[in-house]
Short mmCIF file of C-alpha atoms in Angstrom, two decimals:
data_model
loop_
_atom_site.label_atom_id
_atom_site.label_comp_id
_atom_site.label_asym_id
_atom_site.label_seq_id
_atom_site.Cartn_x
_atom_site.Cartn_y
_atom_site.Cartn_z
CA MET E 1 0.10 1.14 1.32
CA SER E 2 -2.95 -0.05 3.17
CA MET E 3 -4.78 1.04 6.25
CA ASN E 4 -3.24 -1.81 8.21
CA CYS E 5 0.26 -1.81 9.60
CA PRO E 6 3.04 -1.99 6.97
CA HIS E 7 4.67 -4.92 8.73
CA GLU E 8 1.70 -7.18 9.32
CA ALA E 9 3.75 -10.31 8.64
CA GLU E 10 5.29 -10.03 12.07
CA ASN E 11 2.21 -11.83 13.38
CA ASN E 12 3.03 -15.00 11.48
CA ALA E 13 3.79 -18.00 13.59
CA GLU E 14 6.54 -18.62 11.07
CA VAL E 15 7.55 -17.41 7.62
CA GLU E 16 8.88 -20.09 5.33
CA ASN E 17 12.67 -20.27 5.55
CA ASN E 18 13.17 -21.79 2.09
CA THR E 19 16.58 -23.28 2.84
CA THR E 20 17.53 -26.84 1.94
CA VAL E 21 20.89 -28.53 1.99
CA ASN E 22 20.36 -29.99 -1.46
CA PHE E 23 20.80 -26.71 -3.32
CA PRO E 24 24.37 -25.62 -4.08
CA LEU E 25 25.79 -22.56 -2.35
CA ARG E 26 26.58 -19.85 -4.88
CA GLU E 27 28.26 -16.51 -4.46
CA ILE E 28 25.81 -13.72 -5.18
CA PRO E 29 26.63 -12.49 -8.69
CA GLY E 30 26.72 -8.88 -9.83
CA SER E 31 28.69 -5.79 -8.91
CA TYR E 32 28.10 -2.22 -7.82
CA GLY E 33 30.67 -0.55 -10.03
CA LYS E 34 32.92 2.28 -8.98
CA PRO E 35 31.81 4.60 -6.19
CA PHE E 36 29.59 7.47 -7.35
CA PHE E 37 29.82 6.57 -11.06
CA GLY E 38 28.40 3.06 -10.67
CA PRO E 39 25.21 4.18 -8.87
CA LEU E 40 24.84 7.18 -11.18
CA LEU E 41 25.11 5.05 -14.34
CA ASN E 42 22.69 2.50 -12.92
CA ARG E 43 20.18 5.25 -12.14
CA LEU E 44 20.31 6.50 -15.73
CA LYS E 45 19.83 2.96 -17.01
CA TYR E 46 16.95 2.34 -14.61
CA PHE E 47 15.00 5.47 -15.50
CA HIS E 48 16.04 6.31 -19.06
CA PHE E 49 18.29 3.92 -20.99
CA GLN E 50 16.60 0.62 -20.09
CA GLY E 51 13.58 1.22 -17.89
CA LYS E 52 12.65 -0.78 -14.79
CA GLU E 53 11.62 -4.05 -16.44
CA LYS E 54 14.67 -4.31 -18.70
CA TYR E 55 16.98 -3.11 -15.92
CA PHE E 56 16.05 -6.16 -13.84
CA ALA E 57 15.45 -8.67 -16.64
CA SER E 58 18.75 -7.98 -18.42
CA ARG E 59 20.68 -8.74 -15.24
CA VAL E 60 18.74 -11.95 -14.63
CA LYS E 61 19.82 -13.05 -18.08
CA LYS E 62 23.41 -11.84 -17.65
CA TYR E 63 23.98 -13.51 -14.29
CA GLN E 64 21.65 -16.47 -14.86
CA SER E 65 20.22 -15.77 -11.44
CA THR E 66 17.15 -14.13 -9.89
CA VAL E 67 19.33 -13.11 -6.92
CA TYR E 68 22.13 -10.67 -7.63
CA ARG E 69 23.83 -7.45 -6.54
CA ALA E 70 22.96 -4.09 -8.05
CA ASN E 71 22.47 -0.41 -7.25
CA MET E 72 19.01 1.03 -6.76
CA PRO E 73 18.02 4.68 -7.23
CA PRO E 74 18.31 7.40 -6.22
CA GLY E 75 22.07 7.21 -5.65
CA PRO E 76 24.10 10.45 -5.81
CA PHE E 77 23.45 12.90 -4.23
CA ILE E 78 20.43 11.77 -2.23
CA SER E 79 21.42 8.29 -1.07
CA SER E 80 24.76 7.62 0.58
CA ASP E 81 24.58 3.88 -0.17
CA SER E 82 22.76 2.41 -3.18
CA LYS E 83 23.94 -1.19 -2.78
CA VAL E 84 21.22 -3.86 -2.56
CA VAL E 85 20.81 -7.60 -2.97
CA VAL E 86 18.02 -8.00 -5.52
CA LEU E 87 15.40 -10.76 -5.06
CA LEU E 88 13.26 -11.46 -8.14
CA ASP E 89 11.54 -14.80 -7.62
CA ALA E 90 8.70 -16.16 -5.51
CA LYS E 91 10.97 -18.35 -3.41
CA SER E 92 13.50 -15.78 -2.18
CA PHE E 93 11.00 -12.91 -1.90
CA PRO E 94 9.24 -13.93 1.39
CA ILE E 95 12.39 -13.24 3.44
CA LEU E 96 11.53 -9.53 3.09
CA PHE E 97 8.55 -10.02 5.41
CA ASP E 98 10.19 -12.21 8.05
CA VAL E 99 10.93 -9.69 10.79
CA THR E 100 12.72 -12.34 12.85
CA LYS E 101 15.46 -12.18 10.21
CA VAL E 102 15.19 -8.69 8.71
CA GLU E 103 14.71 -5.15 9.98
CA LYS E 104 12.21 -2.72 8.45
CA LYS E 105 13.56 0.49 9.98
CA ASP E 106 13.67 3.44 7.54
CA VAL E 107 13.39 1.29 4.41
CA PHE E 108 9.84 2.20 3.32
CA THR E 109 11.22 4.19 0.37
CA GLY E 110 14.38 2.12 -0.05
CA THR E 111 17.91 3.50 0.04
CA TYR E 112 16.94 6.97 1.28
CA VAL E 113 14.53 8.48 3.82
CA PRO E 114 12.35 11.51 3.00
CA SER E 115 12.53 14.50 5.29
CA THR E 116 10.40 14.15 8.43
CA LYS E 117 9.37 17.76 7.78
CA LEU E 118 6.87 16.22 5.34
CA THR E 119 5.27 14.31 8.22
CA GLY E 120 5.26 16.90 10.97
CA GLY E 121 8.72 16.08 12.25
CA TYR E 122 7.81 12.48 13.12
CA ARG E 123 8.96 9.15 11.77
CA VAL E 124 5.55 7.68 11.00
CA LEU E 125 4.63 4.01 11.32
CA ALA E 126 5.70 3.05 7.81
CA TYR E 127 9.33 3.81 8.72
CA LEU E 128 9.35 2.06 12.11
CA ASP E 129 10.65 -1.43 12.75
CA PRO E 130 8.39 -3.66 14.89
CA SER E 131 11.09 -3.61 17.59
CA GLU E 132 10.73 0.15 18.10
CA PRO E 133 8.60 1.22 21.10
CA ASN E 134 5.96 3.23 19.23
CA HIS E 135 5.41 0.68 16.48
CA CYS E 136 3.03 -1.51 18.43
CA LYS E 137 1.09 1.46 19.83
CA LEU E 138 0.60 3.11 16.45
CA LYS E 139 -0.35 -0.18 14.87
CA GLN E 140 -2.96 -0.77 17.57
CA LEU E 141 -4.31 2.74 17.00
CA LEU E 142 -4.89 2.05 13.30
CA PHE E 143 -6.56 -1.26 14.12
CA PHE E 144 -8.75 0.58 16.63
CA LEU E 145 -9.76 3.06 13.92
CA PHE E 146 -10.52 0.32 11.40
CA HIS E 147 -12.54 -1.85 13.76
CA SER E 148 -14.42 1.11 15.23
CA ARG E 149 -15.54 2.22 11.77
CA ARG E 150 -15.83 -1.09 9.93
CA GLU E 151 -19.64 -0.94 9.74
CA PHE E 152 -19.41 2.36 7.83
CA ILE E 153 -17.00 1.15 5.14
CA ILE E 154 -19.50 -0.51 2.80
CA PRO E 155 -22.29 2.11 2.96
CA GLU E 156 -19.90 5.05 2.65
CA PHE E 157 -18.05 3.39 -0.20
CA ARG E 158 -21.31 2.82 -2.05
CA THR E 159 -22.33 6.43 -1.46
CA SER E 160 -19.02 7.92 -2.64
CA PHE E 161 -18.59 5.67 -5.65
CA GLY E 162 -22.28 5.69 -6.47
CA GLU E 163 -21.91 9.44 -6.92
CA MET E 164 -18.82 8.83 -9.03
CA PHE E 165 -20.55 6.36 -11.35
CA ASP E 166 -23.54 8.70 -11.72
CA THR E 167 -21.17 11.41 -12.94
CA LEU E 168 -19.29 8.95 -15.14
CA GLU E 169 -22.54 7.80 -16.78
CA ARG E 170 -23.58 11.35 -17.58
CA LYS E 171 -20.22 12.09 -19.17
CA VAL E 172 -20.28 8.92 -21.28
CA ALA E 173 -23.83 9.73 -22.37
CA THR E 174 -23.10 13.35 -23.33
CA LYS E 175 -19.48 13.18 -24.48
CA GLY E 176 -19.03 9.54 -25.44
CA LYS E 177 -16.23 9.08 -22.91
CA ALA E 178 -15.22 9.79 -19.32
CA ARG E 179 -11.78 9.96 -17.74
CA PHE E 180 -11.67 7.75 -14.67
CA ASP E 181 -8.72 9.20 -12.77
CA GLY E 182 -10.14 12.59 -11.76
CA LEU E 183 -13.50 11.13 -10.74
CA ASN E 184 -11.74 8.33 -8.88
CA ASP E 185 -9.52 10.79 -6.96
CA LYS E 186 -12.50 12.69 -5.61
CA ALA E 187 -14.44 9.53 -4.75
CA CYS E 188 -11.44 7.97 -2.98
CA PHE E 189 -10.86 10.97 -0.74
CA ASN E 190 -14.57 11.34 0.01
CA PHE E 191 -14.76 7.67 0.94
CA VAL E 192 -11.76 7.79 3.28
CA CYS E 193 -13.04 10.87 5.11
CA ARG E 194 -16.66 9.74 5.30
CA SER E 195 -16.00 6.18 6.37
CA PHE E 196 -13.22 6.73 8.91
CA PHE E 197 -13.80 10.29 10.12
CA SER E 198 -17.58 10.77 9.67
CA THR E 199 -16.88 13.85 7.60
CA ASN E 200 -17.79 14.99 4.12
CA PRO E 201 -14.83 17.15 3.00
CA ALA E 202 -17.07 19.33 0.84
CA ASP E 203 -18.90 20.49 3.98
CA THR E 204 -15.71 21.56 5.76
CA LYS E 205 -13.23 24.40 5.53
CA LEU E 206 -10.88 22.07 3.65
CA GLY E 207 -13.37 21.45 0.86
CA ILE E 208 -12.79 18.92 -1.90
CA ARG E 209 -11.72 21.03 -4.84
CA GLY E 210 -8.06 20.40 -5.58
CA VAL E 211 -7.44 18.42 -2.38
CA PRO E 212 -6.68 15.07 -4.06
CA THR E 213 -4.13 16.83 -6.27
CA LYS E 214 -2.50 18.42 -3.21
CA ILE E 215 -2.22 14.96 -1.60
CA LEU E 216 -0.66 13.49 -4.73
CA VAL E 217 1.89 16.32 -4.85
CA TRP E 218 2.70 15.68 -1.16
CA ILE E 219 3.23 11.99 -1.96
CA LEU E 220 5.41 12.96 -4.93
CA PHE E 221 7.63 15.06 -2.63
CA GLN E 222 8.34 11.85 -0.69
CA ILE E 223 8.83 9.40 -3.56
CA SER E 224 10.20 11.63 -6.34
CA PRO E 225 13.77 10.24 -6.06
CA ILE E 226 12.50 6.76 -7.00
CA ALA E 227 9.64 7.78 -9.31
CA SER E 228 9.59 8.39 -13.02
CA THR E 229 7.67 11.48 -14.08
CA GLY E 230 7.87 10.89 -17.81
CA LEU E 231 9.87 14.05 -18.33
CA PRO E 232 12.97 14.00 -20.56
CA CYS E 233 16.18 12.91 -18.88
CA PHE E 234 17.74 16.39 -18.91
CA LEU E 235 14.78 17.71 -16.90
CA GLU E 236 13.86 14.77 -14.68
CA GLU E 237 17.37 14.08 -13.39
CA PRO E 238 18.22 17.52 -11.96
CA LEU E 239 14.67 18.26 -10.81
CA PHE E 240 13.71 14.99 -9.11
CA HIS E 241 16.61 12.50 -8.85
CA THR E 242 19.58 14.64 -7.82
CA CYS E 243 18.25 16.32 -4.70
CA LEU E 244 15.18 16.13 -2.49
CA LEU E 245 12.36 18.54 -3.23
CA PRO E 246 12.26 21.30 -0.55
CA PRO E 247 9.70 20.32 2.13
CA CYS E 248 8.98 24.00 2.78
CA LEU E 249 7.03 24.09 -0.48
CA MET E 250 4.49 21.70 1.03
CA LYS E 251 4.25 23.33 4.45
CA HIS E 252 1.09 25.37 3.77
CA ASN E 253 -0.91 22.59 2.11
CA TYR E 254 0.20 20.00 4.64
CA LYS E 255 -0.92 22.28 7.49
CA LYS E 256 -4.39 22.44 5.93
CA LEU E 257 -4.56 18.66 5.79
CA TYR E 258 -3.24 18.33 9.33
CA ASP E 259 -5.79 20.83 10.69
CA PHE E 260 -8.59 18.93 8.95
CA PHE E 261 -7.59 15.58 10.47
CA TYR E 262 -6.92 17.10 13.88
CA THR E 263 -10.38 18.69 13.90
CA TYR E 264 -12.32 15.62 12.80
CA SER E 265 -10.43 12.81 14.54
CA GLY E 266 -10.72 13.98 18.13
CA TRP E 267 -12.21 10.73 19.41
CA ILE E 268 -9.34 8.75 17.86
CA LEU E 269 -6.77 11.15 19.32
CA ASP E 270 -8.39 10.65 22.72
CA GLU E 271 -7.84 6.93 22.33
CA ALA E 272 -4.24 7.58 21.26
CA GLU E 273 -3.54 9.46 24.47
CA LYS E 274 -4.92 6.51 26.46
CA MET E 275 -2.38 4.34 24.60
CA GLY E 276 0.44 6.68 25.51
CA ILE E 277 0.78 8.39 22.10
CA GLU E 278 1.00 12.16 21.85
CA ARG E 279 -1.98 13.69 20.04
CA GLU E 280 0.23 15.43 17.49
CA GLU E 281 2.15 12.27 16.63
CA ALA E 282 -1.09 10.30 16.40
CA CYS E 283 -2.61 12.88 14.06
CA HIS E 284 0.38 12.88 11.72
CA ASN E 285 0.18 9.08 11.59
CA LEU E 286 -3.56 9.18 10.90
CA LEU E 287 -2.94 11.65 8.09
CA PHE E 288 -0.25 9.42 6.61
CA ALA E 289 -2.39 6.29 6.91
CA ALA E 290 -5.41 7.99 5.36
CA CYS E 291 -3.69 9.98 2.60
CA PHE E 292 -0.58 7.94 1.70
CA ASN E 293 -1.57 4.40 2.62
CA ALA E 294 -5.33 4.29 1.98
CA PHE E 295 -6.00 7.07 -0.54
CA GLY E 296 -2.64 6.67 -2.29
CA ALA E 297 -2.91 2.90 -2.71
CA VAL E 298 -6.55 2.92 -3.80
CA ARG E 299 -5.93 5.82 -6.18
CA ILE E 300 -3.20 3.78 -7.89
CA PHE E 301 -4.81 0.35 -7.76
CA PHE E 302 -8.33 1.17 -8.97
CA PRO E 303 -7.18 2.19 -12.48
CA ILE E 304 -5.05 -0.99 -12.58
CA LEU E 305 -8.05 -3.09 -11.59
CA ILE E 306 -10.35 -1.44 -14.13
CA LYS E 307 -7.71 -1.88 -16.83
CA TRP E 308 -7.39 -5.63 -16.35
CA ILE E 309 -11.09 -6.28 -15.80
CA GLY E 310 -11.87 -4.18 -18.86
CA ARG E 311 -9.43 -6.18 -20.96
CA ALA E 312 -10.82 -9.48 -19.64
CA GLY E 313 -13.81 -9.08 -21.94
CA ILE E 314 -17.54 -9.62 -21.96
CA LYS E 315 -17.44 -13.30 -20.95
CA VAL E 316 -15.68 -12.52 -17.67
CA HIS E 317 -17.93 -9.48 -17.20
CA LYS E 318 -21.02 -11.69 -17.45
CA GLN E 319 -19.58 -14.23 -15.01
CA LEU E 320 -18.77 -11.50 -12.49
CA ALA E 321 -22.15 -9.80 -12.92
CA ASP E 322 -24.04 -13.08 -12.43
CA GLU E 323 -22.01 -14.04 -9.36
CA ILE E 324 -22.26 -10.61 -7.72
CA ARG E 325 -25.98 -10.15 -8.34
CA SER E 326 -26.80 -13.67 -7.21
CA ALA E 327 -24.86 -13.34 -3.95
CA VAL E 328 -26.36 -9.92 -3.19
CA ALA E 329 -29.87 -11.24 -3.92
CA CYS E 330 -29.31 -14.11 -1.50
CA HIS E 331 -28.63 -11.52 1.20
CA GLY E 332 -31.82 -9.60 0.70
CA GLY E 333 -30.38 -7.24 -1.87
CA ASN E 334 -27.78 -5.97 0.59
CA VAL E 335 -24.04 -5.70 -0.04
CA THR E 336 -22.42 -7.21 3.04
CA VAL E 337 -19.04 -8.66 3.93
CA LYS E 338 -20.68 -12.10 4.12
CA ALA E 339 -22.13 -11.69 0.65
CA ILE E 340 -18.73 -10.66 -0.72
CA GLU E 341 -17.14 -13.75 0.84
CA GLU E 342 -19.53 -15.82 -1.28
CA MET E 343 -18.11 -14.38 -4.52
CA PRO E 344 -15.07 -16.56 -5.38
CA LEU E 345 -14.57 -15.18 -8.90
CA LEU E 346 -14.72 -11.63 -7.58
CA LYS E 347 -12.08 -12.35 -4.94
CA SER E 348 -9.89 -14.18 -7.45
CA SER E 349 -10.12 -11.32 -9.96
CA VAL E 350 -8.92 -8.78 -7.39
CA TYR E 351 -6.04 -11.03 -6.29
CA GLU E 352 -5.09 -11.61 -9.92
CA ALA E 353 -4.90 -7.85 -10.55
CA LEU E 354 -2.73 -7.48 -7.44
CA ARG E 355 -0.55 -10.32 -8.69
CA ILE E 356 -0.03 -9.17 -12.23
CA GLU E 357 0.45 -5.46 -11.44
CA PRO E 358 0.98 -4.82 -7.72
CA PRO E 359 0.42 -1.14 -6.87
CA VAL E 360 3.38 -1.19 -4.46
CA PRO E 361 6.16 -2.69 -6.59
CA PHE E 362 9.08 -2.37 -4.15
CA GLN E 363 9.96 -4.04 -0.86
CA TYR E 364 13.09 -3.44 1.20
CA ALA E 365 14.52 -4.93 4.39
CA THR E 366 17.90 -5.03 6.16
CA ALA E 367 19.42 -8.35 7.23
CA LYS E 368 19.49 -8.54 11.05
CA LYS E 369 22.09 -11.30 10.95
CA ASP E 370 23.99 -13.46 8.47
CA LEU E 371 21.37 -15.25 6.38
CA VAL E 372 21.09 -17.98 3.80
CA ILE E 373 18.57 -17.17 1.05
CA GLU E 374 17.35 -19.66 -1.52
CA ASN E 375 15.85 -19.26 -4.98
CA HIS E 376 14.73 -22.12 -7.23
CA GLU E 377 18.27 -23.27 -8.07
CA SER E 378 20.77 -22.11 -5.47
CA THR E 379 21.41 -20.81 -1.99
CA PHE E 380 23.17 -17.52 -1.24
CA GLU E 381 24.84 -16.07 1.83
CA VAL E 382 23.83 -12.55 2.89
CA LYS E 383 25.79 -10.69 5.54
CA GLN E 384 24.30 -8.82 8.48
CA GLY E 385 23.48 -5.23 7.57
CA GLU E 386 23.07 -5.83 3.83
CA LEU E 387 19.99 -4.26 2.27
CA LEU E 388 17.62 -6.66 0.51
CA PHE E 389 15.36 -5.46 -2.29
CA GLY E 390 12.48 -7.20 -4.01
CA TYR E 391 10.69 -6.09 -7.16
CA GLN E 392 7.22 -7.53 -6.71
CA PRO E 393 6.06 -7.73 -10.34
CA PHE E 394 8.83 -10.29 -10.97
CA ALA E 395 8.13 -12.28 -7.80
CA THR E 396 4.39 -12.41 -8.40
CA LYS E 397 4.85 -13.34 -12.06
CA ASP E 398 7.36 -16.10 -11.36
CA PRO E 399 6.80 -18.61 -14.21
CA LYS E 400 7.97 -21.45 -11.98
CA VAL E 401 4.98 -20.80 -9.73
CA PHE E 402 2.31 -19.35 -12.01
CA ASP E 403 1.19 -20.90 -15.29
CA ARG E 404 0.67 -18.25 -17.99
CA ALA E 405 2.28 -15.82 -15.57
CA GLU E 406 2.06 -12.83 -17.93
CA ASP E 407 -1.66 -13.32 -18.59
CA PHE E 408 -4.60 -12.06 -16.55
CA VAL E 409 -6.57 -15.14 -15.56
CA ALA E 410 -9.64 -14.04 -13.61
CA ASP E 411 -10.36 -17.42 -12.01
CA ARG E 412 -6.73 -18.28 -11.22
CA PHE E 413 -7.37 -18.41 -7.45
CA VAL E 414 -10.75 -20.17 -7.53
CA GLY E 415 -11.01 -23.61 -5.95
CA VAL E 416 -8.72 -25.61 -3.71
CA GLU E 417 -5.74 -25.59 -6.07
CA GLY E 418 -6.19 -21.94 -6.87
CA GLU E 419 -6.29 -20.94 -3.22
CA LYS E 420 -2.96 -22.68 -2.65
CA LEU E 421 -1.36 -20.06 -4.89
CA LEU E 422 -2.47 -17.18 -2.68
CA LYS E 423 0.60 -17.54 -0.50
CA TYR E 424 2.61 -16.19 -3.44
CA VAL E 425 0.44 -13.07 -3.83
CA VAL E 426 2.30 -10.31 -2.02
CA TRP E 427 1.64 -6.67 -2.68
CA SER E 428 2.22 -4.70 0.50
CA ASN E 429 2.29 -6.43 3.85
CA GLY E 430 2.90 -10.06 3.07
CA PRO E 431 1.14 -13.06 1.56
CA GLU E 432 -2.60 -12.75 1.01
CA THR E 433 -3.10 -15.83 3.19
CA GLU E 434 -2.31 -13.59 6.18
CA ASN E 435 -5.21 -12.64 8.41
CA THR E 436 -4.83 -8.94 7.68
CA THR E 437 -7.19 -6.00 7.88
CA ASP E 438 -6.46 -4.85 4.37
CA ILE E 439 -8.70 -2.00 3.36
CA VAL E 440 -7.37 -1.94 -0.20
CA VAL E 441 -8.38 -5.54 -0.96
CA LEU E 442 -11.83 -4.98 0.55
CA VAL E 443 -12.61 -1.78 -1.32
CA ALA E 444 -11.26 -3.23 -4.58
CA ARG E 445 -13.89 -5.94 -4.26
CA LEU E 446 -16.48 -3.29 -3.46
CA LEU E 447 -15.55 -1.37 -6.61
CA LEU E 448 -16.29 -4.40 -8.78
CA VAL E 449 -19.50 -5.08 -6.86
CA GLU E 450 -20.70 -1.53 -7.50
CA LEU E 451 -19.59 -1.71 -11.12
CA PHE E 452 -21.41 -4.94 -11.97
CA LEU E 453 -24.53 -4.19 -9.99
CA ARG E 454 -24.91 -1.29 -12.41
CA TYR E 455 -23.50 -2.59 -15.68
CA ASP E 456 -23.48 -5.81 -17.68
CA THR E 457 -20.26 -4.80 -19.42
CA PHE E 458 -18.13 -1.77 -20.22
CA GLU E 459 -15.36 -0.68 -22.55
CA VAL E 460 -12.27 1.34 -21.73
CA LYS E 461 -9.28 2.81 -23.47
CA ILE E 462 -5.94 2.61 -21.68
CA HIS E 463 -3.01 5.01 -21.93
CA THR E 464 0.24 4.39 -20.11
CA SER E 465 1.76 6.82 -17.65
CA PRO E 466 4.82 6.57 -15.39
CA LEU E 467 2.93 5.74 -12.18
CA PHE E 468 -0.36 4.09 -13.17
CA PRO E 469 -2.56 3.50 -16.23
CA LEU E 470 -4.84 6.28 -17.42
CA VAL E 471 -8.30 4.82 -17.96
CA THR E 472 -11.07 6.31 -20.09
CA PHE E 473 -14.53 4.74 -20.14
CA THR E 474 -15.95 4.78 -23.66
CA SER E 475 -19.09 2.68 -23.13
CA VAL E 476 -21.18 1.27 -20.29
CA THR E 477 -24.06 -1.14 -20.77
CA LYS E 478 -26.70 -0.87 -18.05
CA CYS E 479 -27.89 -4.09 -16.47
CA ASN E 480 -31.19 -3.91 -18.39
CA GLY E 481 -29.14 -4.74 -21.48
CA LEU E 482 -29.23 -1.35 -23.19
CA SER E 483 -26.09 0.68 -23.66
CA LEU E 484 -26.27 4.09 -22.03
CA GLU E 485 -25.91 5.81 -25.39
CA LYS E 486 -29.02 4.01 -26.75
CA GLN E 487 -31.00 4.79 -23.62
CA MET E 488 -30.25 8.47 -24.02
CA GLN E 489 -31.47 8.57 -27.62
#
């Protein structure tokens, strides 16, 4: 879920094979149960009886293995085949990104594919394997967009989120608290449109009121079979996990979004035609990249980042504030990419949040050929055509790789030894050591820069929700040392 191509790892010279003759060959443990009833029971356990974490952890304990067979939702009646080989450790996980060994066709959402009616009748880039003809063209188009607009990213981010923090401050001052999610939604969409399409949504026919909610509903229509809504089992199962939501219900709102992007991305569509991509297909892919990949990922990850930075406490806040302000001062008071690269604690903090709670928790791939996969203790044979599944929060919290794996350690990736661990940080496209154009990582750093240029510290309250944490700011202390509440008195 980033502005760059979903299969960036294809550019690796080589992805680590992780096979050695010293490890014993073991049959992959686990079973799928009886047809229909096995997947159905597993779905109920996954969503309601156990929950995701226990669903995976209980089987690791039962089979004494981080590699095993299981069913993954949605199962009946949406998915015709729920069988997967589960990979839950840092050593087996990288195979999911090695496109010389696995295929990424139609596995973006796992064991089912949403209706293409939700994307204008096209299979967008996220569902294409690198071997498919349009994959390379569409990938190049997104890179063209990013590189053409890269100089606008920082100023437009600061404008959009500067407005957001101004509003947040006023709410904290007058009400003693401010919900982050609604303000963040508006700022995220404004930023995406301003930075990549030179357009302020509020000044267009589309407007801004209610648009982020419409996008989130459109995303829900695509991921509802694998998402938990928090509703009781007797409501959630028939409404969201038994059949796909009718795409016709999104037709009107999607057309509004499509018309907006078609109107304000003409220069990009011209470039698409030069590349041999139809304008309509290019526009639907731009919409998906902007609304699902960029907006969707940032909308989920920013509350996660604020949660963990907020919990890190005042000592970490001071260290981040000092580092950020010092680096910006050294660059004439300007926030630049070069200045950000001189903020090691900032970069480490963002990577640590991605490690401990990756916003995209699932990865799927289909074995192109018979494979041998290795975890920390054994090797396993996988047959051609089997679907591999990785749950990232387990892989990126592998205790055999990360010390204090369940703890947020802001400076974990600082220094030579810390940087060596970055190859195990995978959240969307592959290891963070890849030379990727990852808009989510960049803007996450920018969020913390904006935050600590304004505030010495802050306090938040966190409430859990099925998809992401709900964050409420309860206090912000301006960088002159006075809390906002005292300044307003």
